[in-house]
Amino acid sequence: MTPLSGRVAVVTGASRGLGRQAALALAGAGAAVVAAGRDRAALDETCALVESVGASALPVVCDVTDEAQVDALTRSAVDRYGRIDVLVNNAGVASEHRALELDVAEFRRVLETNVIGTFLPARAVAAHMRDRGGGAVVNIGSVMGRSGTSGLSHYGASKAAVFQLTRGWAVEWARYGIRVNCLALGYFPTGINRDRLAEEGVAERVLARVPARRFGVPAEIGPTVVHLASDASRYMTGQVVYLDGGMSAR
């Protein structure tokens, strides 16, 4: 039996990139997947890939910063499958601005998406999990949440907040059988950062900080997401797990 057979996973930011890879990994482990994001056409592509490995999929258009849309996402998942066992909080944004040039609107956009957009799905899904006896929440964080990086102070602050949400929720919700962990990622080239990494000299400077001397491959997040979502980590909660080629070891 696959480790998530019979379970239902909600993945935010599932339209493409790392969210799509998380959805495919969960599907490969036996879960039905509710793929949430803002781009319906891209969600349909994700769901087609999920179904190609034999799993059930439901696309739901959702802006994770909109409370009503997040509540509707949760209802859609429960109406379709009767349960939610796993939430992968993957939706997020990033940008690079030195602090003296950072405008308040951009700072708010990053915080709203990465912090409030993590809180709202977790609150909605955890209320359901509490009532049915437990589940697993996997927040997607970043190594930037633990170290200072020029031009990324606002992004790093948002991801440090995700670390603390993870720990606080783990303490609050353990009594309900809900586990909460964070997968903190290093550099994985995706649509969110690929153009920046392609600029002259940028990739070389980044890789100089990575002991493994390479970028992550998006599919590499899958096994860790499945581990954190499954009973293999049933005594693990409140932890930040780094998948970063050794960056956090420095």
mmCIF file of N, CA and C in Angstrom, residues 5-10 23-24 26-35 46-59 80-81:
data_model
loop_
_atom_site.group_PDB
_atom_site.id
_atom_site.type_symbol
_atom_site.label_atom_id
_atom_site.label_comp_id
_atom_site.label_asym_id
_atom_site.label_seq_id
_atom_site.Cartn_x
_atom_site.Cartn_y
_atom_site.Cartn_z
ATOM 1 N N SER A 5 -2.307 6.320 0.677
ATOM 2 C CA SER A 5 -3.479 5.708 0.056
ATOM 3 C C SER A 5 -4.749 6.070 0.816
ATOM 4 N N GLY A 6 -5.763 6.540 0.105
ATOM 5 C CA GLY A 6 -7.039 6.883 0.708
ATOM 6 C C GLY A 6 -7.094 8.257 1.332
ATOM 7 N N ARG A 7 -6.013 9.006 1.260
ATOM 8 C CA ARG A 7 -5.985 10.328 1.882
ATOM 9 C C ARG A 7 -6.170 11.428 0.840
ATOM 10 N N VAL A 8 -6.489 12.602 1.356
ATOM 11 C CA VAL A 8 -6.769 13.753 0.498
ATOM 12 C C VAL A 8 -5.828 14.886 0.879
ATOM 13 N N ALA A 9 -5.163 15.448 -0.120
ATOM 14 C CA ALA A 9 -4.206 16.529 0.107
ATOM 15 C C ALA A 9 -4.618 17.780 -0.647
ATOM 16 N N VAL A 10 -4.585 18.899 0.032
ATOM 17 C CA VAL A 10 -4.780 20.209 -0.588
ATOM 18 C C VAL A 10 -3.406 20.843 -0.771
ATOM 19 N N ALA A 23 2.285 18.261 -5.672
ATOM 20 C CA ALA A 23 1.030 17.583 -6.008
ATOM 21 C C ALA A 23 1.289 16.235 -6.659
ATOM 22 N N LEU A 24 2.237 16.179 -7.577
ATOM 23 C CA LEU A 24 2.551 14.917 -8.259
ATOM 24 C C LEU A 24 3.133 13.896 -7.298
ATOM 25 N N LEU A 26 2.572 13.680 -4.029
ATOM 26 C CA LEU A 26 1.486 13.209 -3.170
ATOM 27 C C LEU A 26 0.585 12.242 -3.924
ATOM 28 N N ALA A 27 0.311 12.552 -5.179
ATOM 29 C CA ALA A 27 -0.500 11.648 -6.000
ATOM 30 C C ALA A 27 0.197 10.314 -6.182
ATOM 31 N N GLY A 28 1.501 10.351 -6.424
ATOM 32 C CA GLY A 28 2.255 9.114 -6.581
ATOM 33 C C GLY A 28 2.274 8.273 -5.326
ATOM 34 N N ALA A 29 2.087 8.945 -4.170
ATOM 35 C CA ALA A 29 2.042 8.230 -2.897
ATOM 36 C C ALA A 29 0.636 7.767 -2.546
ATOM 37 N N GLY A 30 -0.331 8.015 -3.444
ATOM 38 C CA GLY A 30 -1.674 7.481 -3.251
ATOM 39 C C GLY A 30 -2.749 8.469 -2.879
ATOM 40 N N ALA A 31 -2.404 9.747 -2.701
ATOM 41 C CA ALA A 31 -3.395 10.730 -2.263
ATOM 42 C C ALA A 31 -4.210 11.275 -3.430
ATOM 43 N N ALA A 32 -5.461 11.600 -3.149
ATOM 44 C CA ALA A 32 -6.228 12.462 -4.044
ATOM 45 C C ALA A 32 -5.754 13.887 -3.804
ATOM 46 N N VAL A 33 -5.693 14.695 -4.858
ATOM 47 C CA VAL A 33 -5.097 16.025 -4.752
ATOM 48 C C VAL A 33 -6.103 17.105 -5.127
ATOM 49 N N VAL A 34 -6.244 18.080 -4.238
ATOM 50 C CA VAL A 34 -6.988 19.295 -4.538
ATOM 51 C C VAL A 34 -5.951 20.363 -4.855
ATOM 52 N N ALA A 35 -5.872 20.748 -6.115
ATOM 53 C CA ALA A 35 -4.852 21.684 -6.588
ATOM 54 C C ALA A 35 -5.427 23.090 -6.611
ATOM 55 N N THR A 46 -1.921 20.711 -14.184
ATOM 56 C CA THR A 46 -1.461 19.974 -13.003
ATOM 57 C C THR A 46 -2.365 18.779 -12.736
ATOM 58 N N CYS A 47 -3.668 19.004 -12.792
ATOM 59 C CA CYS A 47 -4.610 17.922 -12.504
ATOM 60 C C CYS A 47 -4.529 16.811 -13.543
ATOM 61 N N ALA A 48 -4.288 17.166 -14.790
ATOM 62 C CA ALA A 48 -4.123 16.139 -15.822
ATOM 63 C C ALA A 48 -2.900 15.278 -15.529
ATOM 64 N N LEU A 49 -1.834 15.899 -15.055
ATOM 65 C CA LEU A 49 -0.634 15.140 -14.693
ATOM 66 C C LEU A 49 -0.897 14.244 -13.484
ATOM 67 N N VAL A 50 -1.627 14.765 -12.505
ATOM 68 C CA VAL A 50 -1.990 13.960 -11.332
ATOM 69 C C VAL A 50 -2.812 12.750 -11.760
ATOM 70 N N GLU A 51 -3.781 12.977 -12.616
ATOM 71 C CA GLU A 51 -4.636 11.876 -13.070
ATOM 72 C C GLU A 51 -3.864 10.870 -13.914
ATOM 73 N N SER A 52 -2.794 11.325 -14.567
ATOM 74 C CA SER A 52 -1.995 10.416 -15.398
ATOM 75 C C SER A 52 -1.245 9.378 -14.577
ATOM 76 N N VAL A 53 -1.076 9.642 -13.266
ATOM 77 C CA VAL A 53 -0.434 8.639 -12.405
ATOM 78 C C VAL A 53 -1.476 7.828 -11.638
ATOM 79 N N GLY A 54 -2.745 8.002 -12.014
ATOM 80 C CA GLY A 54 -3.806 7.184 -11.441
ATOM 81 C C GLY A 54 -4.495 7.762 -10.229
ATOM 82 N N ALA A 55 -4.237 9.032 -9.909
ATOM 83 C CA ALA A 55 -4.854 9.649 -8.737
ATOM 84 C C ALA A 55 -6.002 10.563 -9.156
ATOM 85 N N SER A 56 -6.885 10.832 -8.215
ATOM 86 C CA SER A 56 -7.985 11.762 -8.446
ATOM 87 C C SER A 56 -7.501 13.185 -8.198
ATOM 88 N N ALA A 57 -8.048 14.135 -8.952
ATOM 89 C CA ALA A 57 -7.627 15.528 -8.808
ATOM 90 C C ALA A 57 -8.813 16.463 -8.946
ATOM 91 N N LEU A 58 -8.758 17.559 -8.198
ATOM 92 C CA LEU A 58 -9.784 18.599 -8.263
ATOM 93 C C LEU A 58 -9.097 19.959 -8.345
ATOM 94 N N PRO A 59 -9.281 20.707 -9.436
ATOM 95 C CA PRO A 59 -8.715 22.058 -9.514
ATOM 96 C C PRO A 59 -9.653 23.071 -8.864
ATOM 97 N N ARG A 80 -16.216 17.335 -2.182
ATOM 98 C CA ARG A 80 -15.822 16.344 -3.194
ATOM 99 C C ARG A 80 -15.355 15.035 -2.564
ATOM 100 N N TYR A 81 -14.531 15.146 -1.518
ATOM 101 C CA TYR A 81 -13.873 13.945 -0.994
ATOM 102 C C TYR A 81 -14.286 13.558 0.426
#
